[in-house]
PDB file of C-alpha atoms and ligand atoms in Angstrom:
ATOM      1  CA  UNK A   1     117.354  24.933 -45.975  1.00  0.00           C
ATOM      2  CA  UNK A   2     120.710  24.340 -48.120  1.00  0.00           C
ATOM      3  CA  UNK A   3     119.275  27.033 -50.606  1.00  0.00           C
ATOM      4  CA  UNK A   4     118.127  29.684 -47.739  1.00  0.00           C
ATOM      5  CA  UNK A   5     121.339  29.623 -46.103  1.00  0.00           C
ATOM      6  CA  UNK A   6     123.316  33.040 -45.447  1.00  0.00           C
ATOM      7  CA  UNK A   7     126.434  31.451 -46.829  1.00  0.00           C
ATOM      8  CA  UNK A   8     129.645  33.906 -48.244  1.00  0.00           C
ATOM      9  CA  UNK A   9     133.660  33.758 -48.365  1.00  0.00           C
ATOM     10  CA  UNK A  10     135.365  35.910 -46.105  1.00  0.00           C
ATOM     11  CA  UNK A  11     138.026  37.786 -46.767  1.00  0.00           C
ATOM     12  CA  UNK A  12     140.517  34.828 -46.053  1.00  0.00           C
ATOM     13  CA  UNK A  13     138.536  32.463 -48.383  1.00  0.00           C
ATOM     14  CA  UNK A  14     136.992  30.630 -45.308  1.00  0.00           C
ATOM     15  CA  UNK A  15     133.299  29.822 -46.020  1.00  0.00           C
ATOM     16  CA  UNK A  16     130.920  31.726 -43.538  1.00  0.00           C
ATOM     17  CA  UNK A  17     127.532  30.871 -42.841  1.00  0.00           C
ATOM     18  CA  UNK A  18     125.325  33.321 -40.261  1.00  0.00           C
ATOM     19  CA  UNK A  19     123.079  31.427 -38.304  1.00  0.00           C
ATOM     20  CA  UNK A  20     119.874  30.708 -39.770  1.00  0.00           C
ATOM     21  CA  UNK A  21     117.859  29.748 -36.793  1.00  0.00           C
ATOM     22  CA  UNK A  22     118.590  28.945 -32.602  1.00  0.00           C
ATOM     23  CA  UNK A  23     117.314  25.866 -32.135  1.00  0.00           C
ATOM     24  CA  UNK A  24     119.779  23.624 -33.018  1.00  0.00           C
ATOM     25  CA  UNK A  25     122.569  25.803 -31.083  1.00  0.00           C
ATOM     26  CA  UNK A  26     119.972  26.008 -27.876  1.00  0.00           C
ATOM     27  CA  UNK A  27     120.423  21.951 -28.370  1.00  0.00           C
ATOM     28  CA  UNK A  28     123.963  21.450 -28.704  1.00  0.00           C
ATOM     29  CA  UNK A  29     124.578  23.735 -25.680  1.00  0.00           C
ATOM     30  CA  UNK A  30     121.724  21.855 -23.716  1.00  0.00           C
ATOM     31  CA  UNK A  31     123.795  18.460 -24.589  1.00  0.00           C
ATOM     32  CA  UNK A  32     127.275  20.212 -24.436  1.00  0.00           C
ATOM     33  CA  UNK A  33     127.034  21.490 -20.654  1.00  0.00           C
ATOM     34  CA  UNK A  34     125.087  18.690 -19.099  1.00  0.00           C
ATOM     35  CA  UNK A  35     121.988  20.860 -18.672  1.00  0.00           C
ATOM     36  CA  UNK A  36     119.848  17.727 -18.161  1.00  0.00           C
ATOM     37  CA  UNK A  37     122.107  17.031 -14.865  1.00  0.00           C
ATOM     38  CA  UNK A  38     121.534  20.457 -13.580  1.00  0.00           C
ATOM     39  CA  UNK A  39     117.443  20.281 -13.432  1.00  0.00           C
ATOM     40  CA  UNK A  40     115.502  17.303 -15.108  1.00  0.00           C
ATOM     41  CA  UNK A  41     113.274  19.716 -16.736  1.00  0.00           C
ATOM     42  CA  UNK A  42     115.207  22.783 -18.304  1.00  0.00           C
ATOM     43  CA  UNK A  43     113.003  26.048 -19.763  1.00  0.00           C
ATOM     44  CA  UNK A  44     115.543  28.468 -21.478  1.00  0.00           C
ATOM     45  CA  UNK A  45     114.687  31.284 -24.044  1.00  0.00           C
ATOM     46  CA  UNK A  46     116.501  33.000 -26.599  1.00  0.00           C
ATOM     47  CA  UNK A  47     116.228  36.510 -28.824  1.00  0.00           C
ATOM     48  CA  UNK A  48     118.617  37.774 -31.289  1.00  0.00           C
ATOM     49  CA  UNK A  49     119.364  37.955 -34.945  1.00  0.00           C
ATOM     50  CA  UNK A  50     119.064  35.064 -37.809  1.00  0.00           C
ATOM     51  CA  UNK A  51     120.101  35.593 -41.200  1.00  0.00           C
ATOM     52  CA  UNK A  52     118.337  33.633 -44.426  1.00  0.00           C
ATOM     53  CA  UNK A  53     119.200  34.396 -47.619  1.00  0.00           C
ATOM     54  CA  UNK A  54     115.374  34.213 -49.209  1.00  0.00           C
ATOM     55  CA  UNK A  55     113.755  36.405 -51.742  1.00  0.00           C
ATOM     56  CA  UNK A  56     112.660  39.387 -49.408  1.00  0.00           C
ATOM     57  CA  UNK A  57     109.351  39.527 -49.135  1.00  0.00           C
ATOM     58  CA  UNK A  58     106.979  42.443 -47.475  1.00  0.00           C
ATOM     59  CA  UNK A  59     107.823  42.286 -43.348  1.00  0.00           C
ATOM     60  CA  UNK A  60     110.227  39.370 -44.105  1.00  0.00           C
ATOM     61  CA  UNK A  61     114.013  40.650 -44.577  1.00  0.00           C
ATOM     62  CA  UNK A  62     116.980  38.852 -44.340  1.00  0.00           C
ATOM     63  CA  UNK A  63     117.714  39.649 -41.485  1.00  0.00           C
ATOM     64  CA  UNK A  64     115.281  39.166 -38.901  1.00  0.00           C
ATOM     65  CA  UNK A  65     114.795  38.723 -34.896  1.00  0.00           C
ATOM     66  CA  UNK A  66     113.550  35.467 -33.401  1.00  0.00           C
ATOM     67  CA  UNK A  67     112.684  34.897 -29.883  1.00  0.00           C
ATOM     68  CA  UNK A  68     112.732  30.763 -29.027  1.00  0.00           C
ATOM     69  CA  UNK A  69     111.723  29.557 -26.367  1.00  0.00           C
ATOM     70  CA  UNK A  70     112.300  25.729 -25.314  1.00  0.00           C
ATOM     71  CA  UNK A  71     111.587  23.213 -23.024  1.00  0.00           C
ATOM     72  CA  UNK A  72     113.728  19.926 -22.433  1.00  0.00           C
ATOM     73  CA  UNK A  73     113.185  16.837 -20.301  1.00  0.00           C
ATOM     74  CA  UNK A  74     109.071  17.180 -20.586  1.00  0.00           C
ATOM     75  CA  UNK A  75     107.189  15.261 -22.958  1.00  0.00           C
ATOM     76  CA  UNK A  76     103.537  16.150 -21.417  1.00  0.00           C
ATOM     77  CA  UNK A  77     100.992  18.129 -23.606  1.00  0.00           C
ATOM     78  CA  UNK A  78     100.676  20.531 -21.080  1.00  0.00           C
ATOM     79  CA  UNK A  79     104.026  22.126 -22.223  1.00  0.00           C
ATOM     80  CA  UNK A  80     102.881  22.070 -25.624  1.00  0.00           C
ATOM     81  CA  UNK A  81     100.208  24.815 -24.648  1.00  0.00           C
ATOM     82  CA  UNK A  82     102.612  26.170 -22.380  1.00  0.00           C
ATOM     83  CA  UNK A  83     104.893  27.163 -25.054  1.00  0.00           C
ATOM     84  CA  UNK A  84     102.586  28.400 -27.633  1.00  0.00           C
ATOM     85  CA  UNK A  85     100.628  30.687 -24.770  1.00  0.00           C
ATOM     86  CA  UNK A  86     103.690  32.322 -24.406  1.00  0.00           C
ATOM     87  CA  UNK A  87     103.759  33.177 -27.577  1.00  0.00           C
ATOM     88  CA  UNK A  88      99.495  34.510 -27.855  1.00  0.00           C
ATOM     89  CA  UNK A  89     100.907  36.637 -24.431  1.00  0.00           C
ATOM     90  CA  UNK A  90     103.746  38.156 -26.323  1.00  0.00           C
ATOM     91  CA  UNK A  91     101.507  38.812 -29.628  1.00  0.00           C
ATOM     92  CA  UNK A  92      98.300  39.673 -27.249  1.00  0.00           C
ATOM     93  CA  UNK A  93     100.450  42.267 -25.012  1.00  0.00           C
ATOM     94  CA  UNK A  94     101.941  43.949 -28.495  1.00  0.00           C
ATOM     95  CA  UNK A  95      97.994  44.581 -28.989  1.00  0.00           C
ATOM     96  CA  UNK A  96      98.450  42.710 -32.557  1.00  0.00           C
ATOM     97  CA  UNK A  97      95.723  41.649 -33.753  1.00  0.00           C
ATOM     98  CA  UNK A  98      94.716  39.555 -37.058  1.00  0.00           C
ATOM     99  CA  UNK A  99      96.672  36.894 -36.427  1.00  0.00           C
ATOM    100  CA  UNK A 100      95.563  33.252 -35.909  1.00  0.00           C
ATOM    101  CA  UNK A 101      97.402  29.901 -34.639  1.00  0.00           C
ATOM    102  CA  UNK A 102      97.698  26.977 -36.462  1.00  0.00           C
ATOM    103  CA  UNK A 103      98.601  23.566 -34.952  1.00  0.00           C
ATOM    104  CA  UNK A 104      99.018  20.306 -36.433  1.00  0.00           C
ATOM    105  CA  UNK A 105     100.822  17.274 -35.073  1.00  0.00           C
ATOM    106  CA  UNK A 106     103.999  15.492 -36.623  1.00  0.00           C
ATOM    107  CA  UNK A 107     103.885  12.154 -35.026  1.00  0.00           C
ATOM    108  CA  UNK A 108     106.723  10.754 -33.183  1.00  0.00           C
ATOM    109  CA  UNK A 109     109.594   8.061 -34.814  1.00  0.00           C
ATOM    110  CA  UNK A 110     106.948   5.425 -34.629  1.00  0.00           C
ATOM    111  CA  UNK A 111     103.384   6.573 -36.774  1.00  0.00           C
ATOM    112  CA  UNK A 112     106.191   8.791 -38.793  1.00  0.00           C
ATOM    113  CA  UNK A 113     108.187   6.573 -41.485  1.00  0.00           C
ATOM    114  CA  UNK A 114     104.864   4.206 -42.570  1.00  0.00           C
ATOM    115  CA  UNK A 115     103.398   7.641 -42.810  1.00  0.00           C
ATOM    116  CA  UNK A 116     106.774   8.916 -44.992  1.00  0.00           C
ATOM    117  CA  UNK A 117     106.994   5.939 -46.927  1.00  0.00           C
ATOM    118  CA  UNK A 118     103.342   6.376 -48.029  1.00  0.00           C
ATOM    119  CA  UNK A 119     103.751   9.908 -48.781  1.00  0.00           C
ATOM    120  CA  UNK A 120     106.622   9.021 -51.072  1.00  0.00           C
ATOM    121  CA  UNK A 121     105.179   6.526 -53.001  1.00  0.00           C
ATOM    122  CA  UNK A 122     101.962   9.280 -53.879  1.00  0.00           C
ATOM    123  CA  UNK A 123     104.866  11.636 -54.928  1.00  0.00           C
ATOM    124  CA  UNK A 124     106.889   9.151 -56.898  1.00  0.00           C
ATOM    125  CA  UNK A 125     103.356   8.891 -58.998  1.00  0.00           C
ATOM    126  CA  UNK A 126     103.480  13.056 -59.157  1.00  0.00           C
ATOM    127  CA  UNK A 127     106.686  13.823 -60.274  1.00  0.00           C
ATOM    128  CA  UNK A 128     106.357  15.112 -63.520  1.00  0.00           C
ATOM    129  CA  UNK A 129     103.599  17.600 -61.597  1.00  0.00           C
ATOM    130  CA  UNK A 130     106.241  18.794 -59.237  1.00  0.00           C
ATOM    131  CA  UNK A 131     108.946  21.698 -59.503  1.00  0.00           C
ATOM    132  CA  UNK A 132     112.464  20.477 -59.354  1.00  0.00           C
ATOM    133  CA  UNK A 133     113.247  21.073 -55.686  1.00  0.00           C
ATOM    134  CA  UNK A 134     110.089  18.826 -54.605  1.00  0.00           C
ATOM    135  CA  UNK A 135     110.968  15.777 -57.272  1.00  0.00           C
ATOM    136  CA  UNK A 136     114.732  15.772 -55.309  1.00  0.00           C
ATOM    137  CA  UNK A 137     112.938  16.290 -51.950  1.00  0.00           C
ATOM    138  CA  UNK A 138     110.123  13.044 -52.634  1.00  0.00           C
ATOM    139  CA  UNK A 139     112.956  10.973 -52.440  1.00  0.00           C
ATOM    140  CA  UNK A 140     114.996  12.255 -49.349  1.00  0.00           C
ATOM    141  CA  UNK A 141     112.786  14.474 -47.410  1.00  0.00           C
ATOM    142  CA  UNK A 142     109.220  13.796 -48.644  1.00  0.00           C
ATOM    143  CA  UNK A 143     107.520  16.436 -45.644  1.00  0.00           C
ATOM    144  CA  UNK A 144     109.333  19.018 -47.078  1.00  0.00           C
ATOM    145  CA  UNK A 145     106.987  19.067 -50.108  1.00  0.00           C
ATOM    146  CA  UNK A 146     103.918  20.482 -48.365  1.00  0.00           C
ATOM    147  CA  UNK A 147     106.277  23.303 -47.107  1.00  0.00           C
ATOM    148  CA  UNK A 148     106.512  24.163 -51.242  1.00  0.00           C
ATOM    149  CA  UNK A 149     104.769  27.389 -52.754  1.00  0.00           C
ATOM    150  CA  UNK A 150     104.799  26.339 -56.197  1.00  0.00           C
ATOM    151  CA  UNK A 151     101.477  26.014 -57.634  1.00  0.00           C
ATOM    152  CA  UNK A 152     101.681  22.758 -59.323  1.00  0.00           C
ATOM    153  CA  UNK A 153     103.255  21.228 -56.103  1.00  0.00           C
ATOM    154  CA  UNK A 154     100.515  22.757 -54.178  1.00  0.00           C
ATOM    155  CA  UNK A 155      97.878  20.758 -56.117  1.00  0.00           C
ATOM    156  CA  UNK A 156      99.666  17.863 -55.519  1.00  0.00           C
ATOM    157  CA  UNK A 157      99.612  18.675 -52.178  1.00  0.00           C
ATOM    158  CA  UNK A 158      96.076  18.712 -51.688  1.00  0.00           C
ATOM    159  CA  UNK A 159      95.479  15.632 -52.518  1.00  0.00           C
ATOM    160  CA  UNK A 160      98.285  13.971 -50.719  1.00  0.00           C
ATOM    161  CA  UNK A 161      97.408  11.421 -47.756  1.00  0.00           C
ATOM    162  CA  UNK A 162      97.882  13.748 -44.794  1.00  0.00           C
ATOM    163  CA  UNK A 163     100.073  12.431 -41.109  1.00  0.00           C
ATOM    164  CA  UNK A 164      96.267  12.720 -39.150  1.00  0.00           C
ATOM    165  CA  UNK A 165      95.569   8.898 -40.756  1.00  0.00           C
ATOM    166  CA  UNK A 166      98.524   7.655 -39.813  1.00  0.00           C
ATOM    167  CA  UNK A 167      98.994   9.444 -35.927  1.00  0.00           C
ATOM    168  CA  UNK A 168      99.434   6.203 -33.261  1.00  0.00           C
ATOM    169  CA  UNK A 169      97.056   5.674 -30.382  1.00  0.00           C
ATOM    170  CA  UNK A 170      99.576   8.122 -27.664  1.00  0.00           C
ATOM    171  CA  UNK A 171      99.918  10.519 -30.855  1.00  0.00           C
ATOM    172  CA  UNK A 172      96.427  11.035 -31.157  1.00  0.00           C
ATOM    173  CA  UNK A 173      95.740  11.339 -27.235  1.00  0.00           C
ATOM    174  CA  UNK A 174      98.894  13.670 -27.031  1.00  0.00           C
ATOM    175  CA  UNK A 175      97.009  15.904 -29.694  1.00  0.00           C
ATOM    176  CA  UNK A 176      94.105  15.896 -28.294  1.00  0.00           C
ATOM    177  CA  UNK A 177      95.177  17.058 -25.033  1.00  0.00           C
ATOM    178  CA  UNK A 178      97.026  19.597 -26.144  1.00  0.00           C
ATOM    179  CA  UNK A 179      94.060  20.787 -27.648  1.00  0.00           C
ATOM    180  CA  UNK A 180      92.003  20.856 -24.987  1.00  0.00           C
ATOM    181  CA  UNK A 181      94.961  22.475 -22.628  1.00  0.00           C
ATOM    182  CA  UNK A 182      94.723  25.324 -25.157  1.00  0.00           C
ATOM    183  CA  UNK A 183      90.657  25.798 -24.856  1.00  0.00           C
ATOM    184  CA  UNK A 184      91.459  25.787 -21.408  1.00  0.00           C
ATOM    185  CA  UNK A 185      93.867  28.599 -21.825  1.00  0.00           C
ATOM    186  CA  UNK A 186      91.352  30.472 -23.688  1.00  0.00           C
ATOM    187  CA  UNK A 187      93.977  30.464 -27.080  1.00  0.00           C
ATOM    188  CA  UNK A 188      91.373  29.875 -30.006  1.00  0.00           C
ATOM    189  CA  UNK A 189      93.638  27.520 -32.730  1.00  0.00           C
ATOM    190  CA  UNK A 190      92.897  25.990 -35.990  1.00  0.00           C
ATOM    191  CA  UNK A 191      93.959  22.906 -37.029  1.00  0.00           C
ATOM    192  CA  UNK A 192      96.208  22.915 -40.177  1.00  0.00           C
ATOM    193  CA  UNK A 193      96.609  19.128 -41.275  1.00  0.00           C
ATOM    194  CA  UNK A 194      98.811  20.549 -44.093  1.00  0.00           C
ATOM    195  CA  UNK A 195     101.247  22.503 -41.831  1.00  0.00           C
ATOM    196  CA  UNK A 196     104.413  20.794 -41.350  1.00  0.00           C
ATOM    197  CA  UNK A 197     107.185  23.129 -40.776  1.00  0.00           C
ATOM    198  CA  UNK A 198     110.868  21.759 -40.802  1.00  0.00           C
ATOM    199  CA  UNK A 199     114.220  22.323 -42.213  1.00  0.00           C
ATOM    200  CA  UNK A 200     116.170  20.341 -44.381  1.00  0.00           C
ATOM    201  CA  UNK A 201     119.668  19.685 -42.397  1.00  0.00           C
TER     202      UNK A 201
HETATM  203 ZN1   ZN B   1     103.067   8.389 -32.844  1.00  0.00          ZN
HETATM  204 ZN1   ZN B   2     107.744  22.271 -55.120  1.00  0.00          ZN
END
C-alpha cells in the first residue's frame, strides 16, 4: 500500500496523505465513540472519495468513489451474504451486467500463520523468480504476493500451496455456509482460491 499512497508536501512542508480507503477510519470511529455500547450489532455505510496514487488504468483513476458498507459485533455467515447481496442489488439495479463475484476465504488468526509460514518457506525457494516488491513482501507479508501482476510472480503463484488446505474445522463450515446463504439468495459466485485482497499497513 506504502507505494499506492496519495502522499505530497503541502505548502507548509507538512506531509499529506489523502485517504486511500474507509475502512480503517469506519474502525477507529466504531472503537473511538463506543459504538459497540450503543447496539451490540452496528451496520453503518459509507460513500465518498479515495485517492491512490497507481498507474491509471482504463475506468480506474486516481481518484475514485467507494461505497463500504460494514457490519460489527456479528461473526455469523449469514452477514457475509448479507453484505455482498448488497452489493449484486446495487450492481443488479445499475442494470450492469458482465460482472461476476468471486469469494474465497482468509481463515481466521488460528488456520492463518501455519498457513503463512508455509507459504513463506515455498517463496523463500522462489526468490530469484520473483520481482523485487514480492522477494521484500515473502518475508513480511507473504499474502501480498498473490495480489502481484508480474508475470514471473504469477507463475510462482500458481503453484503456491493455497489457504483452502490449511482452513480449520469452523473455517471450513463458516465457508461453506456462506456459500450456501448466497445460493439461497440467488447470487451465482465463483470461488477464487487465489484471491486474497489486503493492504499492506
Ligand atoms: Zn480458521
Ligand atoms: Zn511480484
Amino acid at each position: 500500500m506504502e507505494k499506492e499512497m496519495y502522499t505530497f508536501s503541502d505548502k507548509g512542508g507538512e506531509s499529506v496523505t489523502l485517504r486511500p480507503e474507509a475502512t480503517s477510519s469506519i474502525v477507529r470511529a466504531y472503537i473511538e465513540h463506543k459504538l459497540y455500547a450503543w447496539d451490540p450489532e452496528v451496520r453503518l455505510y459509507f460513500i465518498g472519495p479515495m485517492f491512490r496514487y497507481e498507474r491509471p488504468q482504463k475506468g480506474r483513476l486516481r481518484q475514485f468513489h467507494q461505497i463500504n458498507a460494514e457490519v460489527f459485533g456479528v461473526a455469523h455467515p449469514m452477514v457475509d451474504a448479507e453484505v455482498m447481496g448488497i452489493l449484486i442489488h446495487l450492481l443488479r439495479s445499475l442494470g450492469l451486467q458482465g460482472y461476476r463475484l468471486e469469494i474465497n476465504s482468509l481463515g481466521c488468526p488460528r488456520c492463518r500463520p501455519p498457513f503463512r509460514e508455509r507459504l513463506r518457506s515455498y517463496l523463500e525457494e522462489h526468490l530469484r523468480e520473483l520481482c523485487p516488491d514480492c522477494r521484500r513482501r515473502a518475508e513480511r507479508n507473504p499474502l501480498r504476493v498473490f495480489d502481484c501482476k508480474v508475470e514471473g510472480c504469477q507463475e510462482v503463484i500458481l503453484q503456491a500451496p493455497l489457504l483452502e488446505g490449511f482452513l480449520c474445522e469452523e473455517c471450513r463450515a463458516h465457508f461453506g455456509e456462506v456459500k450456501n446463504y448466497l445460493e439461497d439468495l440467488g447470487i451465482p459466485y465463483e470461488v477464487n482460491p487465489r484471491m486474497v485482497r489486503g493492504l499492506d499497513y
